[in-house]
Amino acid sequence: MRGHSITKILNLPQYRVAGILSMTDDEIHVSAVPYKRKPLVCSGCGEIHAKGGHGTMQIVVEDLRITGRRVFLHLVKRRVHCPKDGCIHVEALDWIKPRARVTNRFADQVYRLTSITTNTEAGWYLDLDVEQVYRIDREKLEELAAEKLIPPPAAKNMSVDEVS
């Protein structure tokens, strides 16, 4: 199977599969690199920086299963020297949260599974540690709660009907 086909199957935005590192009966390890012309979005300020590249780093994240095998993505993330705060930040990806070791779609699958069963059973089914399932589920619940608890906008005009 060609790398372009695997890239389409995995649906990695602005990344391409460089190769398959290893494949066993239980796991697939895939190497992915960003496209050369992909804009670099700073995780510190959220803006696109054309200059200021400061090397790369590699992270490993877990993605949805393919043919019953766990998929681990070895991603190359670029680092950038942010001109706004002068610090070095890693590029931001919208399909992986900062400091996360799973993709957002895998976290959604864990959340859906823990909604109908216990964390222990979800961990058994996904072959994950119960603590890892708990952390993923808690982060997803906190994200959903933050969306629902957005305070209403402040009133612009106020009137009083009766005076006592």
C-alpha atoms as an extended CHARMM CRD file, in Angstrom:
* protein
*
       164  EXT
         1         1  MET       CA              0.0000000000        0.0000000000        0.0000000000  PROA      1               0.0000000000
         2         2  ARG       CA              1.3890000000        3.3640000000       -0.9530000000  PROA      2               0.0000000000
         3         3  GLY       CA              2.0160000000        6.1410000000        1.5740000000  PROA      3               0.0000000000
         4         4  HSD       CA             -0.6060000000        8.3770000000       -0.0770000000  PROA      4               0.0000000000
         5         5  SER       CA             -3.2790000000        5.7070000000        0.4680000000  PROA      5               0.0000000000
         6         6  ILE       CA             -2.3450000000        5.3190000000        4.1190000000  PROA      6               0.0000000000
         7         7  THR       CA             -2.4320000000        9.1070000000        4.5390000000  PROA      7               0.0000000000
         8         8  LYS       CA             -5.9780000000        9.1560000000        3.1580000000  PROA      8               0.0000000000
         9         9  ILE       CA             -7.0680000000        6.2940000000        5.4150000000  PROA      9               0.0000000000
        10        10  LEU       CA             -5.6610000000        7.9410000000        8.5600000000  PROA      10              0.0000000000
        11        11  ASN       CA             -7.0260000000       11.3870000000        7.5560000000  PROA      11              0.0000000000
        12        12  LEU       CA             -4.2390000000       13.4110000000        9.1430000000  PROA      12              0.0000000000
        13        13  PRO       CA             -4.7950000000       17.0930000000        8.3070000000  PROA      13              0.0000000000
        14        14  GLN       CA             -1.6860000000       18.6880000000        6.7730000000  PROA      14              0.0000000000
        15        15  TYR       CA              0.4520000000       15.6280000000        7.5470000000  PROA      15              0.0000000000
        16        16  ARG       CA              1.6370000000       12.8070000000        5.3390000000  PROA      16              0.0000000000
        17        17  VAL       CA              2.6970000000        9.3010000000        6.2130000000  PROA      17              0.0000000000
        18        18  ALA       CA              6.4460000000        8.8830000000        5.7970000000  PROA      18              0.0000000000
        19        19  GLY       CA              6.3950000000        5.1450000000        6.4120000000  PROA      19              0.0000000000
        20        20  ILE       CA              5.3730000000        2.2630000000        8.6180000000  PROA      20              0.0000000000
        21        21  LEU       CA              7.9080000000        1.7610000000       11.3810000000  PROA      21              0.0000000000
        22        22  SER       CA              6.6300000000       -1.5960000000       12.6190000000  PROA      22              0.0000000000
        23        23  MET       CA              3.5900000000       -3.8030000000       12.3270000000  PROA      23              0.0000000000
        24        24  THR       CA              2.6680000000       -6.6760000000       14.6190000000  PROA      24              0.0000000000
        25        25  ASP       CA             -0.5370000000       -8.5930000000       15.2560000000  PROA      25              0.0000000000
        26        26  ASP       CA             -1.5120000000       -6.0610000000       17.9470000000  PROA      26              0.0000000000
        27        27  GLU       CA              0.0530000000       -2.7200000000       16.9590000000  PROA      27              0.0000000000
        28        28  ILE       CA              0.9700000000       -0.5450000000       13.9950000000  PROA      28              0.0000000000
        29        29  HSD       CA              3.5530000000        2.2240000000       14.3790000000  PROA      29              0.0000000000
        30        30  VAL       CA              3.3400000000        4.8770000000       11.6500000000  PROA      30              0.0000000000
        31        31  SER       CA              5.7080000000        7.7820000000       11.0580000000  PROA      31              0.0000000000
        32        32  ALA       CA              4.0740000000       11.0420000000        9.9060000000  PROA      32              0.0000000000
        33        33  VAL       CA              5.6630000000       14.3520000000        8.9360000000  PROA      33              0.0000000000
        34        34  PRO       CA              4.0910000000       17.7390000000        8.1090000000  PROA      34              0.0000000000
        35        35  TYR       CA              3.8780000000       18.9190000000        4.5460000000  PROA      35              0.0000000000
        36        36  LYS       CA              6.7480000000       21.2770000000        3.7400000000  PROA      36              0.0000000000
        37        37  ARG       CA              4.4700000000       24.1790000000        2.8680000000  PROA      37              0.0000000000
        38        38  LYS       CA              2.1820000000       23.7300000000        5.8520000000  PROA      38              0.0000000000
        39        39  PRO       CA              1.8940000000       26.9760000000        7.8210000000  PROA      39              0.0000000000
        40        40  LEU       CA              3.4120000000       26.8750000000       11.2850000000  PROA      40              0.0000000000
        41        41  VAL       CA              0.8440000000       27.8340000000       13.9340000000  PROA      41              0.0000000000
        42        42  CYS       CA              2.3730000000       28.8240000000       17.2760000000  PROA      42              0.0000000000
        43        43  SER       CA              0.8400000000       27.1400000000       20.3190000000  PROA      43              0.0000000000
        44        44  GLY       CA              1.7250000000       30.1710000000       22.4730000000  PROA      44              0.0000000000
        45        45  CYS       CA             -0.0500000000       32.9550000000       20.5920000000  PROA      45              0.0000000000
        46        46  GLY       CA             -2.0700000000       30.9980000000       18.0140000000  PROA      46              0.0000000000
        47        47  GLU       CA             -0.7160000000       32.9700000000       15.0530000000  PROA      47              0.0000000000
        48        48  ILE       CA              1.0600000000       31.7710000000       11.9280000000  PROA      48              0.0000000000
        49        49  HSD       CA              4.7970000000       32.4470000000       11.9100000000  PROA      49              0.0000000000
        50        50  ALA       CA              6.6810000000       32.3330000000        8.6320000000  PROA      50              0.0000000000
        51        51  LYS       CA             10.1000000000       32.5850000000       10.2690000000  PROA      51              0.0000000000
        52        52  GLY       CA             11.6320000000       31.5290000000       13.5200000000  PROA      52              0.0000000000
        53        53  GLY       CA             11.8620000000       27.7700000000       13.0980000000  PROA      53              0.0000000000
        54        54  HSD       CA             13.7340000000       26.2830000000       16.0120000000  PROA      54              0.0000000000
        55        55  GLY       CA             14.0860000000       22.6060000000       15.1400000000  PROA      55              0.0000000000
        56        56  THR       CA             11.7420000000       19.6670000000       15.4850000000  PROA      56              0.0000000000
        57        57  MET       CA             10.6730000000       17.1440000000       18.0590000000  PROA      57              0.0000000000
        58        58  GLN       CA              8.8870000000       13.8200000000       17.8290000000  PROA      58              0.0000000000
        59        59  ILE       CA              5.8400000000       12.7660000000       19.8260000000  PROA      59              0.0000000000
        60        60  VAL       CA              3.9000000000        9.5150000000       19.9080000000  PROA      60              0.0000000000
        61        61  VAL       CA              0.0880000000        9.6240000000       19.9980000000  PROA      61              0.0000000000
        62        62  GLU       CA             -2.4850000000        6.8630000000       19.8200000000  PROA      62              0.0000000000
        63        63  ASP       CA             -5.1850000000        6.9620000000       17.1590000000  PROA      63              0.0000000000
        64        64  LEU       CA             -8.2310000000        4.8900000000       16.2780000000  PROA      64              0.0000000000
        65        65  ARG       CA             -7.6930000000        1.2260000000       15.5340000000  PROA      65              0.0000000000
        66        66  ILE       CA             -7.2650000000       -0.1420000000       12.0360000000  PROA      66              0.0000000000
        67        67  THR       CA             -8.2660000000       -3.7810000000       11.4310000000  PROA      67              0.0000000000
        68        68  GLY       CA             -8.2990000000       -4.4100000000       15.1800000000  PROA      68              0.0000000000
        69        69  ARG       CA             -4.7310000000       -3.1790000000       15.6830000000  PROA      69              0.0000000000
        70        70  ARG       CA             -3.7700000000       -0.2430000000       17.8800000000  PROA      70              0.0000000000
        71        71  VAL       CA             -2.3050000000        2.6000000000       15.8130000000  PROA      71              0.0000000000
        72        72  PHE       CA              0.5150000000        4.7240000000       17.1970000000  PROA      72              0.0000000000
        73        73  LEU       CA              1.4760000000        7.8380000000       15.2380000000  PROA      73              0.0000000000
        74        74  HSD       CA              5.0680000000        9.0410000000       15.5220000000  PROA      74              0.0000000000
        75        75  LEU       CA              4.5820000000       12.7010000000       14.6190000000  PROA      75              0.0000000000
        76        76  VAL       CA              7.2810000000       15.2310000000       13.8510000000  PROA      76              0.0000000000
        77        77  LYS       CA              6.2530000000       18.5750000000       15.3620000000  PROA      77              0.0000000000
        78        78  ARG       CA              8.1330000000       21.7460000000       14.5790000000  PROA      78              0.0000000000
        79        79  ARG       CA              9.2510000000       24.2110000000       17.2280000000  PROA      79              0.0000000000
        80        80  VAL       CA              9.1010000000       27.9430000000       16.7430000000  PROA      80              0.0000000000
        81        81  HSD       CA             10.6190000000       30.9610000000       18.4560000000  PROA      81              0.0000000000
        82        82  CYS       CA              7.5930000000       33.1890000000       19.0620000000  PROA      82              0.0000000000
        83        83  PRO       CA              8.3500000000       36.8920000000       18.4850000000  PROA      83              0.0000000000
        84        84  LYS       CA              5.4540000000       37.9520000000       20.7560000000  PROA      84              0.0000000000
        85        85  ASP       CA              6.7190000000       36.4920000000       24.0340000000  PROA      85              0.0000000000
        86        86  GLY       CA             10.2440000000       35.4160000000       23.0600000000  PROA      86              0.0000000000
        87        87  CYS       CA              9.7060000000       31.7940000000       24.1230000000  PROA      87              0.0000000000
        88        88  ILE       CA             10.0480000000       28.5970000000       22.1380000000  PROA      88              0.0000000000
        89        89  HSD       CA              6.7300000000       26.8430000000       21.5120000000  PROA      89              0.0000000000
        90        90  VAL       CA              5.6680000000       23.6960000000       19.6830000000  PROA      90              0.0000000000
        91        91  GLU       CA              3.3580000000       24.0430000000       16.7010000000  PROA      91              0.0000000000
        92        92  ALA       CA             -0.3560000000       23.7450000000       17.4780000000  PROA      92              0.0000000000
        93        93  LEU       CA             -2.4240000000       20.9910000000       15.8890000000  PROA      93              0.0000000000
        94        94  ASP       CA             -6.1960000000       21.2120000000       16.0380000000  PROA      94              0.0000000000
        95        95  TRP       CA             -6.6350000000       17.4190000000       16.0730000000  PROA      95              0.0000000000
        96        96  ILE       CA             -4.3630000000       16.8790000000       19.0900000000  PROA      96              0.0000000000
        97        97  LYS       CA             -4.6740000000       18.7830000000       22.3480000000  PROA      97              0.0000000000
        98        98  PRO       CA             -1.5000000000       20.2090000000       23.8880000000  PROA      98              0.0000000000
        99        99  ARG       CA              0.4210000000       17.6390000000       25.9330000000  PROA      99              0.0000000000
       100       100  ALA       CA             -2.0480000000       14.8900000000       24.9590000000  PROA      100             0.0000000000
       101       101  ARG       CA             -0.9400000000       11.3940000000       24.0140000000  PROA      101             0.0000000000
       102       102  VAL       CA             -4.1020000000       10.5410000000       22.0830000000  PROA      102             0.0000000000
       103       103  THR       CA             -5.8540000000       12.1610000000       19.1320000000  PROA      103             0.0000000000
       104       104  ASN       CA             -9.1510000000       13.9770000000       19.6260000000  PROA      104             0.0000000000
       105       105  ARG       CA            -11.0860000000       11.3110000000       17.7260000000  PROA      105             0.0000000000
       106       106  PHE       CA             -9.6460000000        8.5840000000       19.9580000000  PROA      106             0.0000000000
       107       107  ALA       CA            -10.5780000000       10.6410000000       23.0380000000  PROA      107             0.0000000000
       108       108  ASP       CA            -14.1190000000       10.9610000000       21.6420000000  PROA      108             0.0000000000
       109       109  GLN       CA            -14.2930000000        7.1860000000       21.2450000000  PROA      109             0.0000000000
       110       110  VAL       CA            -13.1690000000        6.6680000000       24.8540000000  PROA      110             0.0000000000
       111       111  TYR       CA            -15.7700000000        9.1900000000       26.0410000000  PROA      111             0.0000000000
       112       112  ARG       CA            -18.5790000000        7.5120000000       24.0680000000  PROA      112             0.0000000000
       113       113  LEU       CA            -17.5710000000        4.1270000000       25.4450000000  PROA      113             0.0000000000
       114       114  THR       CA            -17.3800000000        5.3360000000       29.0570000000  PROA      114             0.0000000000
       115       115  SER       CA            -20.8240000000        6.9150000000       28.6360000000  PROA      115             0.0000000000
       116       116  ILE       CA            -22.4050000000        3.4660000000       28.2890000000  PROA      116             0.0000000000
       117       117  THR       CA            -20.0820000000        1.3310000000       30.4020000000  PROA      117             0.0000000000
       118       118  THR       CA            -17.5820000000        1.5510000000       33.2640000000  PROA      118             0.0000000000
       119       119  ASN       CA            -14.0130000000        2.7990000000       32.9640000000  PROA      119             0.0000000000
       120       120  THR       CA            -12.6900000000       -0.6670000000       33.7750000000  PROA      120             0.0000000000
       121       121  GLU       CA            -14.6600000000       -2.2940000000       30.9670000000  PROA      121             0.0000000000
       122       122  ALA       CA            -13.7370000000        0.4890000000       28.5350000000  PROA      122             0.0000000000
       123       123  GLY       CA            -10.0730000000        0.0210000000       29.4310000000  PROA      123             0.0000000000
       124       124  TRP       CA            -10.3850000000       -3.7280000000       28.9080000000  PROA      124             0.0000000000
       125       125  TYR       CA            -12.0450000000       -3.2490000000       25.5220000000  PROA      125             0.0000000000
       126       126  LEU       CA             -9.5440000000       -0.6310000000       24.2890000000  PROA      126             0.0000000000
       127       127  ASP       CA             -6.5600000000       -2.3550000000       25.9470000000  PROA      127             0.0000000000
       128       128  LEU       CA             -5.8200000000        0.7430000000       28.0360000000  PROA      128             0.0000000000
       129       129  ASP       CA             -4.9640000000        1.2740000000       31.6760000000  PROA      129             0.0000000000
       130       130  VAL       CA             -7.9310000000        2.2960000000       33.8470000000  PROA      130             0.0000000000
       131       131  GLU       CA             -6.0940000000        5.4640000000       34.9200000000  PROA      131             0.0000000000
       132       132  GLN       CA             -5.5330000000        6.4640000000       31.2980000000  PROA      132             0.0000000000
       133       133  VAL       CA             -9.2280000000        5.9280000000       30.5270000000  PROA      133             0.0000000000
       134       134  TYR       CA            -10.1330000000        7.9990000000       33.6000000000  PROA      134             0.0000000000
       135       135  ARG       CA             -7.8440000000       10.8980000000       32.5520000000  PROA      135             0.0000000000
       136       136  ILE       CA             -9.1460000000       10.9430000000       28.9790000000  PROA      136             0.0000000000
       137       137  ASP       CA            -12.7680000000       10.7800000000       30.1560000000  PROA      137             0.0000000000
       138       138  ARG       CA            -12.2530000000       13.5120000000       32.7710000000  PROA      138             0.0000000000
       139       139  GLU       CA            -10.6150000000       15.8740000000       30.2570000000  PROA      139             0.0000000000
       140       140  LYS       CA            -13.4700000000       15.3370000000       27.8010000000  PROA      140             0.0000000000
       141       141  LEU       CA            -16.0900000000       15.9390000000       30.5200000000  PROA      141             0.0000000000
       142       142  GLU       CA            -14.3170000000       19.1210000000       31.6510000000  PROA      142             0.0000000000
       143       143  GLU       CA            -14.2360000000       20.3510000000       28.0460000000  PROA      143             0.0000000000
       144       144  LEU       CA            -17.9700000000       19.6900000000       27.5980000000  PROA      144             0.0000000000
       145       145  ALA       CA            -18.7920000000       21.3430000000       30.9370000000  PROA      145             0.0000000000
       146       146  ALA       CA            -16.7820000000       24.4300000000       30.0070000000  PROA      146             0.0000000000
       147       147  GLU       CA            -18.7820000000       24.7320000000       26.7800000000  PROA      147             0.0000000000
       148       148  LYS       CA            -22.0890000000       24.5550000000       28.6660000000  PROA      148             0.0000000000
       149       149  LEU       CA            -21.0810000000       26.9070000000       31.4760000000  PROA      149             0.0000000000
       150       150  ILE       CA            -20.2910000000       29.9210000000       29.3290000000  PROA      150             0.0000000000
       151       151  PRO       CA            -21.8030000000       32.8540000000       31.2430000000  PROA      151             0.0000000000
       152       152  PRO       CA            -24.4910000000       34.8680000000       29.4610000000  PROA      152             0.0000000000
       153       153  PRO       CA            -23.4640000000       38.3030000000       28.2290000000  PROA      153             0.0000000000
       154       154  ALA       CA            -23.8550000000       41.1910000000       30.6440000000  PROA      154             0.0000000000
       155       155  ALA       CA            -27.0200000000       43.2740000000       30.3470000000  PROA      155             0.0000000000
       156       156  LYS       CA            -26.6590000000       46.5770000000       28.5020000000  PROA      156             0.0000000000
       157       157  ASN       CA            -29.8630000000       48.2490000000       29.7090000000  PROA      157             0.0000000000
       158       158  MET       CA            -31.6740000000       47.7330000000       32.9660000000  PROA      158             0.0000000000
       159       159  SER       CA            -35.0910000000       48.9420000000       33.9910000000  PROA      159             0.0000000000
       160       160  VAL       CA            -37.1950000000       48.7450000000       37.1310000000  PROA      160             0.0000000000
       161       161  ASP       CA            -40.9570000000       48.1520000000       36.9870000000  PROA      161             0.0000000000
       162       162  GLU       CA            -42.0530000000       49.0340000000       40.4890000000  PROA      162             0.0000000000
       163       163  VAL       CA            -40.6060000000       51.1730000000       43.1820000000  PROA      163             0.0000000000
       164       164  SER       CA            -41.1810000000       50.1020000000       46.7420000000  PROA      164             0.0000000000
